[in-house]
Amino acid sequence: KRRVMELAQRLDYTPDPVALSLLNSHSNDIGVIVPDISNPFFAMVIAGIEDVAFAQGYHVVIYQSHDNYEREVMNVRHIANRRKDGMLVSLATGTQDYAHFKALHEKGFPIVFFDRICDEIDTHKVSVDDFEGAYQATEHLIQQGCKTIAHISGPPNLLISRRRLHGYRSALLDYKMPILEEIITSSDYDSQEALLVTRKLLENPIKIDGIFASSDNIAIGSHAAITEAGLSMPQDIALIGFSDLPIASLLNPPLSTVVQPAFEMGRSAAELLINLIKNPKENSISISNVLRTNVIARASSRRLV
């Protein structure tokens, strides 16, 4: 044994992690699938995941779906075939069929969803209170004196989009404000598409004085469209987003937003997954961890009423 160890050191030999995983049934690798790593929100979530994973002796392997269903399916297969110990997932915009997750979950493979979650699979999930955050954002615009508030939702197949739309509608109902379907629209979580959507919204004969955007990426496109139209914020149109991306405070005027605790979301998701990996028999009841949100009112929406 001593001679083998001395030779291994002399040859700078390192064990094959795949071979070790076959021997030990664990790779100490966690697969993480996100729609887009360039999105600062997901970058912060990953930082939270790595904070917990590193302390627990796990390596994090990042995959991007680029909001594409087929790419997501390929990522899931790769994670399973490479014998990762578990998987953290935020769904792609294009995902409406969850068979690729269900098949793995039924085999006992540990999966935890975060942010863009799947309610059809009984496993741990971490999200923010999208309904309450949207309610607070809409309520904020109402309290600033807005009378006709438009909403640019995210893709309707995503649960977070539907929950935020529900929060928007509920706030208007509670304050006895009109719900006008003509000024409720949707966009991908993409600023360029949101720019085009907002242009059309501003051409609508219904004059709006407030916009609640379902994400900061959407709100950034709206911000550009409002400025392009020669309108001022918040005097002509008050605008609020959702996420608190780093760029939000750097816009002119700075963008009001609903804060999502991204780092805490990553930590929570990683803790749930590692516990699921280490103690599969003790996790028969799925946990849904819902984090609180709060509104940061900046100059894009803050009026003197």
CSV table of C-alpha atoms in Angstrom, one decimal:
chain,number,residue,atom,x,y,z
A,1,LYS,CA,0.0,0.0,0.0
A,2,ARG,CA,2.9,2.3,0.9
A,3,ARG,CA,4.6,1.7,-2.4
A,4,VAL,CA,1.4,2.3,-4.3
A,5,MET,CA,0.8,5.6,-2.5
A,6,GLU,CA,4.4,6.7,-3.1
A,7,LEU,CA,4.0,5.9,-6.9
A,8,ALA,CA,0.7,7.7,-7.0
A,9,GLN,CA,2.3,10.8,-5.5
A,10,ARG,CA,5.3,10.7,-7.8
A,11,LEU,CA,3.0,10.3,-10.9
A,12,ASP,CA,0.6,13.0,-9.6
A,13,TYR,CA,-2.2,10.5,-9.9
A,14,THR,CA,-5.8,11.6,-9.1
A,15,PRO,CA,-8.6,9.2,-8.7
A,16,ASP,CA,-11.3,9.1,-11.4
A,17,PRO,CA,-14.4,10.7,-9.7
A,18,VAL,CA,-16.8,8.8,-12.0
A,19,ALA,CA,-15.2,5.5,-10.9
A,20,LEU,CA,-15.3,6.5,-7.3
A,21,SER,CA,-19.0,7.4,-7.6
A,22,LEU,CA,-19.7,3.9,-8.9
A,23,LEU,CA,-17.8,2.5,-5.9
A,24,ASN,CA,-19.4,4.8,-3.3
A,25,SER,CA,-22.8,5.4,-4.9
A,26,HIS,CA,-22.1,9.1,-4.4
A,27,SER,CA,-20.4,11.6,-6.6
A,28,ASN,CA,-20.6,14.6,-4.2
A,29,ASP,CA,-21.8,16.6,-7.3
A,30,ILE,CA,-25.0,18.6,-7.5
A,31,GLY,CA,-26.5,19.6,-10.9
A,32,VAL,CA,-28.1,23.0,-11.0
A,33,ILE,CA,-30.3,24.0,-14.0
A,34,VAL,CA,-31.1,27.7,-14.5
A,35,PRO,CA,-32.7,29.4,-17.5
A,36,ASP,CA,-29.8,32.0,-17.9
A,37,ILE,CA,-26.7,32.3,-15.8
A,38,SER,CA,-26.2,35.9,-17.1
A,39,ASN,CA,-29.3,36.9,-15.2
A,40,PRO,CA,-28.0,38.5,-12.0
A,41,PHE,CA,-30.9,37.0,-10.0
A,42,PHE,CA,-29.8,33.4,-10.9
A,43,ALA,CA,-26.2,34.3,-10.3
A,44,MET,CA,-27.1,35.3,-6.8
A,45,VAL,CA,-29.1,32.1,-6.3
A,46,ILE,CA,-26.1,30.1,-7.5
A,47,ALA,CA,-23.9,31.9,-5.0
A,48,GLY,CA,-26.3,30.9,-2.2
A,49,ILE,CA,-26.3,27.3,-3.4
A,50,GLU,CA,-22.5,27.2,-3.6
A,51,ASP,CA,-22.2,28.7,-0.1
A,52,VAL,CA,-24.1,25.7,1.4
A,53,ALA,CA,-22.8,23.0,-1.0
A,54,PHE,CA,-19.1,23.9,-0.4
A,55,ALA,CA,-19.5,23.8,3.4
A,56,GLN,CA,-21.1,20.3,3.0
A,57,GLY,CA,-18.4,19.0,0.7
A,58,TYR,CA,-20.4,19.1,-2.5
A,59,HIS,CA,-19.4,20.4,-5.9
A,60,VAL,CA,-21.9,22.4,-8.0
A,61,VAL,CA,-22.2,21.9,-11.7
A,62,ILE,CA,-24.1,24.5,-13.6
A,63,TYR,CA,-26.3,23.9,-16.6
A,64,GLN,CA,-28.3,26.5,-18.7
A,65,SER,CA,-31.6,25.7,-20.4
A,66,HIS,CA,-31.6,29.1,-22.2
A,67,ASP,CA,-35.4,29.0,-21.5
A,68,ASN,CA,-35.6,26.1,-24.0
A,69,TYR,CA,-37.5,22.9,-23.2
A,70,GLU,CA,-35.4,20.6,-25.4
A,71,ARG,CA,-32.2,22.0,-23.9
A,72,GLU,CA,-33.6,21.4,-20.4
A,73,VAL,CA,-34.5,17.8,-21.2
A,74,MET,CA,-30.9,17.2,-22.4
A,75,ASN,CA,-29.5,18.8,-19.2
A,76,VAL,CA,-31.7,16.6,-17.0
A,77,ARG,CA,-30.5,13.5,-18.9
A,78,HIS,CA,-26.9,14.5,-18.6
A,79,ILE,CA,-27.2,15.1,-14.9
A,80,ALA,CA,-28.7,11.6,-14.4
A,81,ASN,CA,-26.3,9.8,-16.7
A,82,ARG,CA,-23.3,11.5,-15.0
A,83,ARG,CA,-24.5,10.2,-11.7
A,84,LYS,CA,-24.9,13.5,-9.9
A,85,ASP,CA,-26.3,13.1,-6.4
A,86,GLY,CA,-29.2,15.5,-6.9
A,87,MET,CA,-30.6,18.3,-8.9
A,88,LEU,CA,-31.7,21.9,-8.3
A,89,VAL,CA,-34.0,23.3,-11.0
A,90,SER,CA,-35.6,26.5,-12.1
A,91,LEU,CA,-37.9,25.7,-15.0
A,92,ALA,CA,-37.4,27.0,-18.6
A,93,THR,CA,-40.1,29.3,-20.0
A,94,GLY,CA,-40.9,26.7,-22.7
A,95,THR,CA,-41.5,23.8,-20.3
A,96,GLN,CA,-45.0,22.6,-20.2
A,97,ASP,CA,-44.4,18.8,-20.1
A,98,TYR,CA,-42.7,17.6,-16.9
A,99,ALA,CA,-42.2,14.0,-17.9
A,100,HIS,CA,-38.4,14.2,-17.8
A,101,PHE,CA,-38.6,15.3,-14.1
A,102,LYS,CA,-41.3,12.9,-13.2
A,103,ALA,CA,-39.4,9.9,-14.5
A,104,LEU,CA,-36.4,10.7,-12.4
A,105,HIS,CA,-38.4,11.6,-9.3
A,106,GLU,CA,-40.3,8.3,-9.5
A,107,LYS,CA,-36.9,6.5,-9.4
A,108,GLY,CA,-36.1,8.3,-6.2
A,109,PHE,CA,-33.6,10.8,-7.7
A,110,PRO,CA,-33.5,13.9,-5.4
A,111,ILE,CA,-34.9,17.0,-7.1
A,112,VAL,CA,-35.6,20.4,-5.6
A,113,PHE,CA,-37.3,23.2,-7.6
A,114,PHE,CA,-36.6,26.9,-6.9
A,115,ASP,CA,-38.1,30.2,-8.2
A,116,ARG,CA,-39.9,28.7,-11.3
A,117,ILE,CA,-41.3,25.7,-9.6
A,118,CYS,CA,-43.4,22.7,-10.7
A,119,ASP,CA,-46.5,22.0,-8.7
A,120,GLU,CA,-47.1,18.7,-10.5
A,121,ILE,CA,-44.2,16.9,-8.7
A,122,ASP,CA,-44.4,16.2,-5.0
A,123,THR,CA,-40.9,17.3,-3.9
A,124,HIS,CA,-39.2,20.2,-2.0
A,125,LYS,CA,-39.6,23.6,-3.5
A,126,VAL,CA,-38.3,27.1,-2.6
A,127,SER,CA,-40.0,30.2,-3.9
A,128,VAL,CA,-40.9,33.7,-2.9
A,129,ASP,CA,-44.5,34.8,-2.1
A,130,ASP,CA,-45.2,35.9,-5.7
A,131,PHE,CA,-48.8,36.7,-4.9
A,132,GLU,CA,-48.0,39.0,-2.0
A,133,GLY,CA,-45.1,40.7,-3.8
A,134,ALA,CA,-47.4,41.5,-6.7
A,135,TYR,CA,-50.1,42.7,-4.4
A,136,GLN,CA,-47.7,45.0,-2.6
A,137,ALA,CA,-46.3,46.3,-5.9
A,138,THR,CA,-49.8,47.1,-7.2
A,139,GLU,CA,-50.9,48.6,-3.9
A,140,HIS,CA,-47.8,50.8,-4.0
A,141,LEU,CA,-48.9,52.2,-7.3
A,142,ILE,CA,-52.4,52.8,-6.1
A,143,GLN,CA,-51.1,54.6,-3.0
A,144,GLN,CA,-49.0,56.8,-5.3
A,145,GLY,CA,-52.3,58.0,-6.9
A,146,CYS,CA,-52.4,55.8,-10.0
A,147,LYS,CA,-55.9,55.3,-11.4
A,148,THR,CA,-55.3,53.1,-14.4
A,149,ILE,CA,-52.6,50.5,-13.8
A,150,ALA,CA,-51.5,48.1,-16.6
A,151,HIS,CA,-49.8,44.8,-15.9
A,152,ILE,CA,-47.1,43.1,-18.1
A,153,SER,CA,-47.1,39.5,-17.0
A,154,GLY,CA,-44.5,36.9,-17.7
A,155,PRO,CA,-45.1,33.8,-19.8
A,156,PRO,CA,-48.6,32.5,-18.7
A,157,ASN,CA,-47.4,28.8,-18.5
A,158,LEU,CA,-45.1,29.7,-15.6
A,159,LEU,CA,-46.6,29.5,-12.1
A,160,ILE,CA,-44.8,32.6,-10.9
A,161,SER,CA,-46.4,34.6,-13.8
A,162,ARG,CA,-49.9,33.4,-12.9
A,163,ARG,CA,-49.4,34.1,-9.2
A,164,ARG,CA,-48.1,37.6,-9.8
A,165,LEU,CA,-51.1,38.3,-12.1
A,166,HIS,CA,-53.4,37.1,-9.4
A,167,GLY,CA,-51.8,39.4,-6.8
A,168,TYR,CA,-52.2,42.3,-9.2
A,169,ARG,CA,-55.9,41.5,-9.8
A,170,SER,CA,-56.5,41.1,-6.1
A,171,ALA,CA,-55.0,44.4,-5.1
A,172,LEU,CA,-57.2,46.2,-7.7
A,173,LEU,CA,-60.3,44.4,-6.5
A,174,ASP,CA,-59.5,45.2,-2.8
A,175,TYR,CA,-59.1,48.9,-3.7
A,176,LYS,CA,-62.2,48.9,-5.9
A,177,MET,CA,-60.1,49.8,-9.0
A,178,PRO,CA,-61.0,48.8,-12.5
A,179,ILE,CA,-59.5,45.6,-14.0
A,180,LEU,CA,-59.2,46.3,-17.7
A,181,GLU,CA,-58.2,43.3,-19.8
A,182,GLU,CA,-57.1,45.5,-22.6
A,183,ILE,CA,-54.1,46.7,-20.5
A,184,ILE,CA,-53.1,43.3,-19.2
A,185,THR,CA,-50.5,41.8,-21.5
A,186,SER,CA,-47.5,39.4,-21.3
A,187,SER,CA,-43.9,39.2,-22.3
A,188,ASP,CA,-41.0,36.7,-22.0
A,189,TYR,CA,-38.7,37.7,-19.2
A,190,ASP,CA,-36.7,39.6,-21.8
A,191,SER,CA,-36.2,43.4,-21.9
A,192,GLN,CA,-36.1,43.6,-25.8
A,193,GLU,CA,-39.5,41.9,-26.1
A,194,ALA,CA,-40.9,43.9,-23.2
A,195,LEU,CA,-39.8,47.1,-25.0
A,196,LEU,CA,-42.0,46.1,-28.0
A,197,VAL,CA,-44.9,45.0,-25.7
A,198,THR,CA,-44.8,48.3,-23.8
A,199,ARG,CA,-44.8,50.3,-27.1
A,200,LYS,CA,-48.0,48.7,-28.0
A,201,LEU,CA,-49.4,49.2,-24.6
A,202,LEU,CA,-48.7,53.0,-24.8
A,203,GLU,CA,-50.5,53.1,-28.2
A,204,ASN,CA,-53.6,51.7,-26.5
A,205,PRO,CA,-56.5,54.3,-26.4
A,206,ILE,CA,-56.8,53.7,-22.7
A,207,LYS,CA,-54.5,56.1,-21.0
A,208,ILE,CA,-52.5,54.4,-18.3
A,209,ASP,CA,-50.7,56.1,-15.5
A,210,GLY,CA,-49.0,53.1,-13.9
A,211,ILE,CA,-47.3,49.8,-14.9
A,212,PHE,CA,-46.6,46.8,-12.8
A,213,ALA,CA,-44.1,44.6,-14.6
A,214,SER,CA,-43.8,40.9,-13.6
A,215,SER,CA,-39.9,41.1,-13.5
A,216,ASP,CA,-37.2,43.7,-13.6
A,217,ASN,CA,-36.1,42.5,-17.0
A,218,ILE,CA,-39.6,43.3,-18.3
A,219,ALA,CA,-39.6,46.6,-16.4
A,220,ILE,CA,-36.3,47.6,-18.0
A,221,GLY,CA,-37.9,47.2,-21.4
A,222,SER,CA,-40.9,49.2,-20.2
A,223,HIS,CA,-38.6,51.9,-18.8
A,224,ALA,CA,-36.9,52.3,-22.2
A,225,ALA,CA,-40.3,52.5,-24.0
A,226,ILE,CA,-41.7,55.1,-21.6
A,227,THR,CA,-38.5,57.3,-22.1
A,228,GLU,CA,-38.6,56.7,-25.9
A,229,ALA,CA,-42.2,58.0,-25.9
A,230,GLY,CA,-41.2,61.2,-24.3
A,231,LEU,CA,-43.1,60.4,-21.1
A,232,SER,CA,-41.7,61.0,-17.6
A,233,MET,CA,-41.6,58.7,-14.6
A,234,PRO,CA,-43.4,58.8,-12.3
A,235,GLN,CA,-45.3,62.0,-13.3
A,236,ASP,CA,-46.9,60.5,-16.5
A,237,ILE,CA,-46.4,56.8,-15.8
A,238,ALA,CA,-45.3,55.2,-12.5
A,239,LEU,CA,-43.3,52.0,-13.0
A,240,ILE,CA,-42.4,49.1,-10.7
A,241,GLY,CA,-40.7,45.7,-11.4
A,242,PHE,CA,-40.0,42.5,-9.5
A,243,SER,CA,-36.6,41.1,-8.5
A,244,ASP,CA,-34.3,44.1,-7.6
A,245,LEU,CA,-31.6,43.4,-10.2
A,246,PRO,CA,-28.4,45.4,-9.5
A,247,ILE,CA,-29.1,47.5,-12.6
A,248,ALA,CA,-32.5,48.6,-11.2
A,249,SER,CA,-31.0,51.3,-8.9
A,250,LEU,CA,-28.7,52.6,-11.8
A,251,LEU,CA,-31.4,53.5,-14.3
A,252,ASN,CA,-32.6,57.0,-14.7
A,253,PRO,CA,-34.9,57.3,-12.9
A,254,PRO,CA,-34.0,54.4,-10.6
A,255,LEU,CA,-36.5,51.6,-10.9
A,256,SER,CA,-38.8,50.7,-8.1
A,257,THR,CA,-39.0,47.0,-7.5
A,258,VAL,CA,-40.1,44.0,-5.3
A,259,VAL,CA,-37.1,42.5,-3.6
A,260,GLN,CA,-36.5,38.7,-4.0
A,261,PRO,CA,-34.0,37.3,-1.5
A,262,ALA,CA,-32.1,35.4,-4.2
A,263,PHE,CA,-29.1,34.4,-2.0
A,264,GLU,CA,-31.3,33.1,0.7
A,265,MET,CA,-33.3,31.2,-1.9
A,266,GLY,CA,-30.2,29.4,-3.1
A,267,ARG,CA,-29.1,28.5,0.4
A,268,SER,CA,-32.5,27.2,1.3
A,269,ALA,CA,-32.8,25.1,-1.9
A,270,ALA,CA,-29.3,23.6,-1.4
A,271,GLU,CA,-30.0,22.8,2.3
A,272,LEU,CA,-33.2,21.0,1.3
A,273,LEU,CA,-31.5,19.0,-1.5
A,274,ILE,CA,-28.5,17.9,0.6
A,275,ASN,CA,-30.8,16.8,3.4
A,276,LEU,CA,-32.8,14.9,0.8
A,277,ILE,CA,-29.6,13.2,-0.5
A,278,LYS,CA,-28.3,12.3,2.9
A,279,ASN,CA,-31.6,11.3,4.5
A,280,PRO,CA,-34.0,10.1,1.8
A,281,LYS,CA,-36.1,8.1,4.2
A,282,GLU,CA,-36.7,11.0,6.5
A,283,ASN,CA,-38.1,13.3,3.8
A,284,SER,CA,-41.4,11.6,3.0
A,285,ILE,CA,-43.2,14.9,3.4
A,286,SER,CA,-42.3,17.6,0.9
A,287,ILE,CA,-41.4,21.1,2.1
A,288,SER,CA,-42.5,24.2,0.3
A,289,ASN,CA,-40.4,27.1,1.6
A,290,VAL,CA,-41.9,30.5,0.7
A,291,LEU,CA,-39.7,33.5,1.3
A,292,ARG,CA,-41.0,37.0,2.1
A,293,THR,CA,-40.7,40.0,-0.3
A,294,ASN,CA,-40.8,43.7,0.2
A,295,VAL,CA,-41.1,46.8,-2.0
A,296,ILE,CA,-38.3,49.2,-2.6
A,297,ALA,CA,-39.8,52.5,-3.8
A,298,ARG,CA,-37.5,54.5,-6.0
A,299,ALA,CA,-37.9,57.5,-8.3
A,300,SER,CA,-39.7,55.6,-11.1
A,301,SER,CA,-42.8,55.3,-9.0
A,302,ARG,CA,-42.5,57.4,-5.9
A,303,ARG,CA,-44.9,60.4,-6.2
A,304,LEU,CA,-45.8,63.1,-3.8
A,305,VAL,CA,-49.6,62.4,-3.5
